[in-house]
Coordinates of C-alpha atoms (C1' of nucleotides) in Angstrom, one line a residue:
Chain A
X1 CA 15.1 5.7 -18.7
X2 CA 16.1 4.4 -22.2
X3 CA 14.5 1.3 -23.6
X4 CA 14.7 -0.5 -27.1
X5 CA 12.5 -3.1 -28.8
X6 CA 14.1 -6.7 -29.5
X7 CA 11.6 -9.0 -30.4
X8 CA 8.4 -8.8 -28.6
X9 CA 9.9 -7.4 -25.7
X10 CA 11.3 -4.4 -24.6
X11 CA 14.5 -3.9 -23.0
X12 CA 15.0 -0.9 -20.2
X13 CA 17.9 0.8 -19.0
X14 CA 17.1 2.4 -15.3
X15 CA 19.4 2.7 -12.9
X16 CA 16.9 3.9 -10.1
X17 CA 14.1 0.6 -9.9
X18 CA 14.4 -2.9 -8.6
X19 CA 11.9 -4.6 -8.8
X20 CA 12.1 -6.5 -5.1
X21 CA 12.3 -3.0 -3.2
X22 CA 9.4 -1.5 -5.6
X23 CA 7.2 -4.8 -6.0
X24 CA 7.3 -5.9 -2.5
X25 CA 7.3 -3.2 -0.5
X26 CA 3.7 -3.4 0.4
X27 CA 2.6 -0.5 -2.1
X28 CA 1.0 -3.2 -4.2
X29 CA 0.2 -6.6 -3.3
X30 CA -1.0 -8.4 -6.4
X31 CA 2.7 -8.7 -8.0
X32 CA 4.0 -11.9 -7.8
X33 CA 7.7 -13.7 -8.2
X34 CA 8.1 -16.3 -10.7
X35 CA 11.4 -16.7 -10.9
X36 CA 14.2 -15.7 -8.3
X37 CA 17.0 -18.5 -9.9
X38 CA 17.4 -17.7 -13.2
X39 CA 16.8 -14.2 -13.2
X40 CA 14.5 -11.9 -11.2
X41 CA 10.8 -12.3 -12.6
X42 CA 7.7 -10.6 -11.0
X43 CA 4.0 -11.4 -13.1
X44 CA 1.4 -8.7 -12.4
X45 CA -1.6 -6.7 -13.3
X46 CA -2.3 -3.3 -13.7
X47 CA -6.1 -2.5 -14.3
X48 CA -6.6 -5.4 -17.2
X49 CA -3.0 -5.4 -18.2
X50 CA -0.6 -8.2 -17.2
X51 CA 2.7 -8.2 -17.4
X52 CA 5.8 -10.1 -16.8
X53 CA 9.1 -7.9 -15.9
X54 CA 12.4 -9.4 -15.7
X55 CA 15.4 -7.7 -13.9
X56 CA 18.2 -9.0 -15.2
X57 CA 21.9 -9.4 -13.5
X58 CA 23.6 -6.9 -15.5
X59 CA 20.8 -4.6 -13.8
X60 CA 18.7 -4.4 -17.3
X61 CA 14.6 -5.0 -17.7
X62 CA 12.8 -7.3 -19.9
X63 CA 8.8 -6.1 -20.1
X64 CA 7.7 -9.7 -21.7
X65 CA 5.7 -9.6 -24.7
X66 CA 4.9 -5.8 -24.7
X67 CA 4.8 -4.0 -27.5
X68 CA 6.4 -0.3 -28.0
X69 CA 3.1 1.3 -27.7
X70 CA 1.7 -0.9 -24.8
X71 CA 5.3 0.4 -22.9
X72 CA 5.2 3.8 -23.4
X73 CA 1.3 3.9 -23.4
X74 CA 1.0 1.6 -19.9
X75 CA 3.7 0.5 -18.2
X76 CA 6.2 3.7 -18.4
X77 CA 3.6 5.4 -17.0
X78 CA 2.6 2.5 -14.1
X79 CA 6.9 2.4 -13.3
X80 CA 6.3 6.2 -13.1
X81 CA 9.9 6.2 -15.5
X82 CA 8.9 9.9 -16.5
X83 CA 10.0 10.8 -13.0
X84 CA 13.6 11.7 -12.0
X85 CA 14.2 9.4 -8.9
X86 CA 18.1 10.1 -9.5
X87 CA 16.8 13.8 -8.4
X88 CA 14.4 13.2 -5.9
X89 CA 17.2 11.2 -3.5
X90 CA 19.4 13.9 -4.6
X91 CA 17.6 16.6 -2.7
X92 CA 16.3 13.8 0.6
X93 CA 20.3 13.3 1.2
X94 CA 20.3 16.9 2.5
X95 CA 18.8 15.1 5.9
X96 CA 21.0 12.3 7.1
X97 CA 18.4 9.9 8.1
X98 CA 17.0 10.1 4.5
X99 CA 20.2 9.9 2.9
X100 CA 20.8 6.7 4.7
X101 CA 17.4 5.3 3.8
X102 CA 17.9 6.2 -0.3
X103 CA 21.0 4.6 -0.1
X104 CA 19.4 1.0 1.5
X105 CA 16.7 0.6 -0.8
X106 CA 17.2 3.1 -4.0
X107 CA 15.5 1.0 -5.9
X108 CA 11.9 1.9 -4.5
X109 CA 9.7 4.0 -6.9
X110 CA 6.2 4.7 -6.5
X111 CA 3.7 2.4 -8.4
X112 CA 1.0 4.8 -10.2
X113 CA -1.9 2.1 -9.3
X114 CA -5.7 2.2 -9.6
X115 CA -7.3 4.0 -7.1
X116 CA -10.4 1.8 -6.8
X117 CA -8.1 -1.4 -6.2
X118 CA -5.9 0.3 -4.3
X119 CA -8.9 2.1 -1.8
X120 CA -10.1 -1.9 -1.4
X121 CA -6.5 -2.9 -1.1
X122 CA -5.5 -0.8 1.6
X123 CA -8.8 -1.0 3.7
X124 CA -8.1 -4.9 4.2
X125 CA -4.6 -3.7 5.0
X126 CA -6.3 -2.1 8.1
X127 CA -4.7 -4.1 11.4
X128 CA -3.4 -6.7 9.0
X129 CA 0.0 -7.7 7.4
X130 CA 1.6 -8.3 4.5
X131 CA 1.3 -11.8 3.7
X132 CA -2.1 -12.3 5.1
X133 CA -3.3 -8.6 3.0
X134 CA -2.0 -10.4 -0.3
X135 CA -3.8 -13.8 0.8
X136 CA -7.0 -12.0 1.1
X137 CA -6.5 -9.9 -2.8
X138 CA -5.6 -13.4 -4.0
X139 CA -8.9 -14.9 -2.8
X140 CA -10.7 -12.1 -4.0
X141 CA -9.2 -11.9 -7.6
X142 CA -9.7 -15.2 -7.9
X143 CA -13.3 -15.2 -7.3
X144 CA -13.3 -13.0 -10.2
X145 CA -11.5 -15.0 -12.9
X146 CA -7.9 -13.7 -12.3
X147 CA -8.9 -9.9 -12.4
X148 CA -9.7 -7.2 -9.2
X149 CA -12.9 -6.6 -9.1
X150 CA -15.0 -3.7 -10.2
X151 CA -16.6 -1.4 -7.9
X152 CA -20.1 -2.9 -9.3
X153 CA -19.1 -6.5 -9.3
X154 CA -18.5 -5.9 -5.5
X155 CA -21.9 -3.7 -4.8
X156 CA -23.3 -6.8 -5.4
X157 CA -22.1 -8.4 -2.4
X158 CA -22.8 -8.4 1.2
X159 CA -20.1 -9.3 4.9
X160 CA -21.7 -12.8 4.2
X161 CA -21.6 -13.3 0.6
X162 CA -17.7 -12.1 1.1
X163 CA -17.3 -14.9 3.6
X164 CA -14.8 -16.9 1.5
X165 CA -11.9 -13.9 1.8
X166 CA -11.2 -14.6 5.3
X167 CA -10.9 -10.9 6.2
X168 CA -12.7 -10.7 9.4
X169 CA -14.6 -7.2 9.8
X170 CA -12.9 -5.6 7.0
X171 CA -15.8 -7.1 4.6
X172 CA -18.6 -4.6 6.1
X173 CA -16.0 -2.4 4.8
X174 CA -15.3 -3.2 1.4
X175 CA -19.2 -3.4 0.6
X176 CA -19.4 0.4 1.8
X177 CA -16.2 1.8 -0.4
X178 CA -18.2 -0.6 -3.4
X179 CA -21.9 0.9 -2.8
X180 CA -20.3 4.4 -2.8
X181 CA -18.2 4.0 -5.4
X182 CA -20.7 2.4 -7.7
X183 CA -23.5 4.8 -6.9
X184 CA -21.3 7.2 -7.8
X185 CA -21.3 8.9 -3.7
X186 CA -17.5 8.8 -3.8
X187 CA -16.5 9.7 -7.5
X188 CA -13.1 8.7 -7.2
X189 CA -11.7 10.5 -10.3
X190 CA -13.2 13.9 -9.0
X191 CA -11.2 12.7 -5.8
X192 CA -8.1 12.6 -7.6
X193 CA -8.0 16.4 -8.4
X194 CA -9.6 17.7 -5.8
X195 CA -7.7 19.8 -3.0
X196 CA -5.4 17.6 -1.1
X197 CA -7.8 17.9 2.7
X198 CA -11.3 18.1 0.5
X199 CA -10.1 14.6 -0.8
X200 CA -9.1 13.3 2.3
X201 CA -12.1 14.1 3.7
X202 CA -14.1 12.8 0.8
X203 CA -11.8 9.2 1.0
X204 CA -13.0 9.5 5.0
X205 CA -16.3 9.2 4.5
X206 CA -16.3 5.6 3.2
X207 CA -16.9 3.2 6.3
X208 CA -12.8 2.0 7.6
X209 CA -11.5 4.6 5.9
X210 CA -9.5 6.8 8.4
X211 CA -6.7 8.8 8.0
X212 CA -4.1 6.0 7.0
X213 CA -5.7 4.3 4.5
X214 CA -7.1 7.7 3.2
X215 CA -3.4 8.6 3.0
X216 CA -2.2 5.3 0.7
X217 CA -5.4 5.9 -1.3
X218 CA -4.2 9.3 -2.3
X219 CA -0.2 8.7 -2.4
X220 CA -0.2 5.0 -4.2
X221 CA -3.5 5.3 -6.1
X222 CA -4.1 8.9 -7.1
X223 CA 0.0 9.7 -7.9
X224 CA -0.7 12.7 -4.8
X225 CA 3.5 12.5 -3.7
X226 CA 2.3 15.5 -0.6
X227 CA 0.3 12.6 1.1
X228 CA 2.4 10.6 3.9
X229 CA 0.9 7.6 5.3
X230 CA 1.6 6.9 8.8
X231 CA 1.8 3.4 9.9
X232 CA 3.1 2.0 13.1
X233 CA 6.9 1.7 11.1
X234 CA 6.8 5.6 10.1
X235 CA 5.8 6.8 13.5
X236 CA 8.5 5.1 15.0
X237 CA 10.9 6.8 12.5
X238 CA 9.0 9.9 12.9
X239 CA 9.3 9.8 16.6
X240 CA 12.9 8.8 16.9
X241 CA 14.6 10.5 14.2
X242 CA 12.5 13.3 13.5
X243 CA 10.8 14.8 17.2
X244 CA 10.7 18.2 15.6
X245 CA 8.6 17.1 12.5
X246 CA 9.7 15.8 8.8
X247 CA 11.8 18.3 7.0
X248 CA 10.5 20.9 4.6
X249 CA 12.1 20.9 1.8
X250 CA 11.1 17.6 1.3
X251 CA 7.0 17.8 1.7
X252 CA 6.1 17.8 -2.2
X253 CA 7.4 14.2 -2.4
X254 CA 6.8 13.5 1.5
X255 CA 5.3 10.4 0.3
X256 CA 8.5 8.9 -1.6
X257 CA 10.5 9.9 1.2
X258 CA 8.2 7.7 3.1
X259 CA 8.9 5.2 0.9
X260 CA 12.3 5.1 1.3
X261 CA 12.0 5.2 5.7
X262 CA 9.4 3.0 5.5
X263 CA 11.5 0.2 4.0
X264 CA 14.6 1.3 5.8
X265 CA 13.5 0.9 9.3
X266 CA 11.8 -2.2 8.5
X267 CA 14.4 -3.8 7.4
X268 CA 17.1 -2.0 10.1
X269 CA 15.1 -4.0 12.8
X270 CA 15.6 -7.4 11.7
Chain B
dC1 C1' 0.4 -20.5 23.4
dG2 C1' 0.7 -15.1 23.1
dC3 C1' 1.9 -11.2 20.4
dC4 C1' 1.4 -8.5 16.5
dA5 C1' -0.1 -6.7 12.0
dG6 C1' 1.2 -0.5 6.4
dG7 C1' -6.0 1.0 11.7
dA8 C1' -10.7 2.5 12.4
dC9 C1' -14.7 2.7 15.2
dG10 C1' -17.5 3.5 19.2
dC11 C1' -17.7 4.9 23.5
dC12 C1' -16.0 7.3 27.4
dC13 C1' -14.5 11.3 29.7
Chain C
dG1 C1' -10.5 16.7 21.5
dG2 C1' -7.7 12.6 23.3
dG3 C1' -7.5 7.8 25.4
dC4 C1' -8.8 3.0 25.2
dG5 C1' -11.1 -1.5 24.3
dT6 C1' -12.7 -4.0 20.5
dC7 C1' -12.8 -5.9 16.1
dA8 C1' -11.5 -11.3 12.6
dT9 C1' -7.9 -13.7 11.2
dG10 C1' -3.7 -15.9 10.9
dG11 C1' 1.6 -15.2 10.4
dC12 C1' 5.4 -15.7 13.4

DNA sequence: CGCCAGGACGCCC
DNA sequence: GGGCGTCATGGC
């Protein structure tokens, strides 16, 4: 990644992020398109930061009225530009089914989100889909003046109270993941380093919290690239390209890979 | 209208 | 431990 400042904004060079494959991919739901004519332009939020992104045609990225520090403090770390993507699909090409996958949607990288929003954002994602998950996160943001909710803000609440988010018997749900994580019953920092099966089983514990959701908590919210969420998609691809399980060399960034298959074989079946 | 959705729970055996 | 019906809601 190289990057200059011209005016208030900062310009990037990356040749390994799009922002349609790695803004609407279904790793994060709150990012939304404001512009598809001009240029490419996604406005979003990251904790209590927003930030409009451009993608320009030559391939180039405009970070909107962001300062120097704000980039490198924030939003190089939120792209995840300190990571070698150019690598990474270097060493999944050694399995064909990968190699076609990074070469579809290359653009994909992995978000470094919150891991509170992201444990709320994934349990309504629970038997849901796309559109109607980022329906639900709108409602709910928008209850709170624009920004996600704290875990307190939300301990506050009750399935009733929720009503108005339309998510059916997720709510009973996101009060549980809120009391714990308020009370401090689920610390979710401690989470964050803890061994990878001591933190799934701590993310379990939470009511609608099973092992998918668990998984997306730890790969999209707590940076863990080992975890690999398996949705309906990936256990297709599992089961039709990979009947003698995933490939080795590839289980430290399992959840990248996953990335990359996830979007491929949704988009092979249309 | 019916089928499905980036699943988890409760109950059954 | 594995199998199966159920759970709200609405996109398609």
């Amino acid at each position: 990644m190289k990057y200059s400042v011209k005016g208030n904004d900062i310009i990037v060079s990356e040749p390994d992020l799009d922002l349609d494959e790695t803004l609407d991919c279904g790793q994060a739901f709150r990012w939304k398109k404001i512009d598809s004519v001009h240029q490419c332009t996604y406005s979003g939020c990251f904790l209590n930061d927003r930030l409009t992104v451009s993608q320009t045609r030559k391939g180039e990225f405009i970070f909107h009225d962001t300062s120097e520090q704000d980039f490198l403090s924030k939003w190089s770390e939120y792209f995840d530009f300190s990571t070698d993507y150019s690598a990474l699909k270097k060493l999944f090409s050694d399995d064909d089914t990968l190699k076609k996958a990074c070469a579809f949607a290359g653009g994909i990288r992995l978000l470094k989100q919150d891991s509170w929003e992201c444990l709320v954002s994934f349990i309504i994602s629970q038997n849901n889909n796309i559109p109607r998950i980022k329906g639900i996160i709108d409602r709910l943001c928008e209850h709170y003046d624009g920004k996600f909710p704290t875990a307190a803000q939300l301990a506050a609440e009750t399935p009733d109270s929720l009503a108005y988010l339309r998510s059916g018997f997720r709510a009973k749900y996101i009060c549980d993941a809120a009391e714990r994580v308020a009370s401090g019953k689920t610390d979710l920092s401690a989470v964050a380093k803890a061994p990878i099966d001591e933190a799934r089983k701590a993310l379990m514990e939470i009511k609608g919290v099973g092992p998918k959701v668990a998984e997306c908590v730890l790969l999209f919210g707590m940076y863990r690239t080992e975890a690999f969420p398996k949705d309906v998609w990936i256990k297709r691809v599992l089961a039709e390209y990979y009947p003698a399980g995933f490939p080795e060399f590839a289980a430290e960034n399992a959840g990248i890979a996953q990335q990359y298959l996830f979007h491929y074989i949704r988009n092979l079946e249309k």
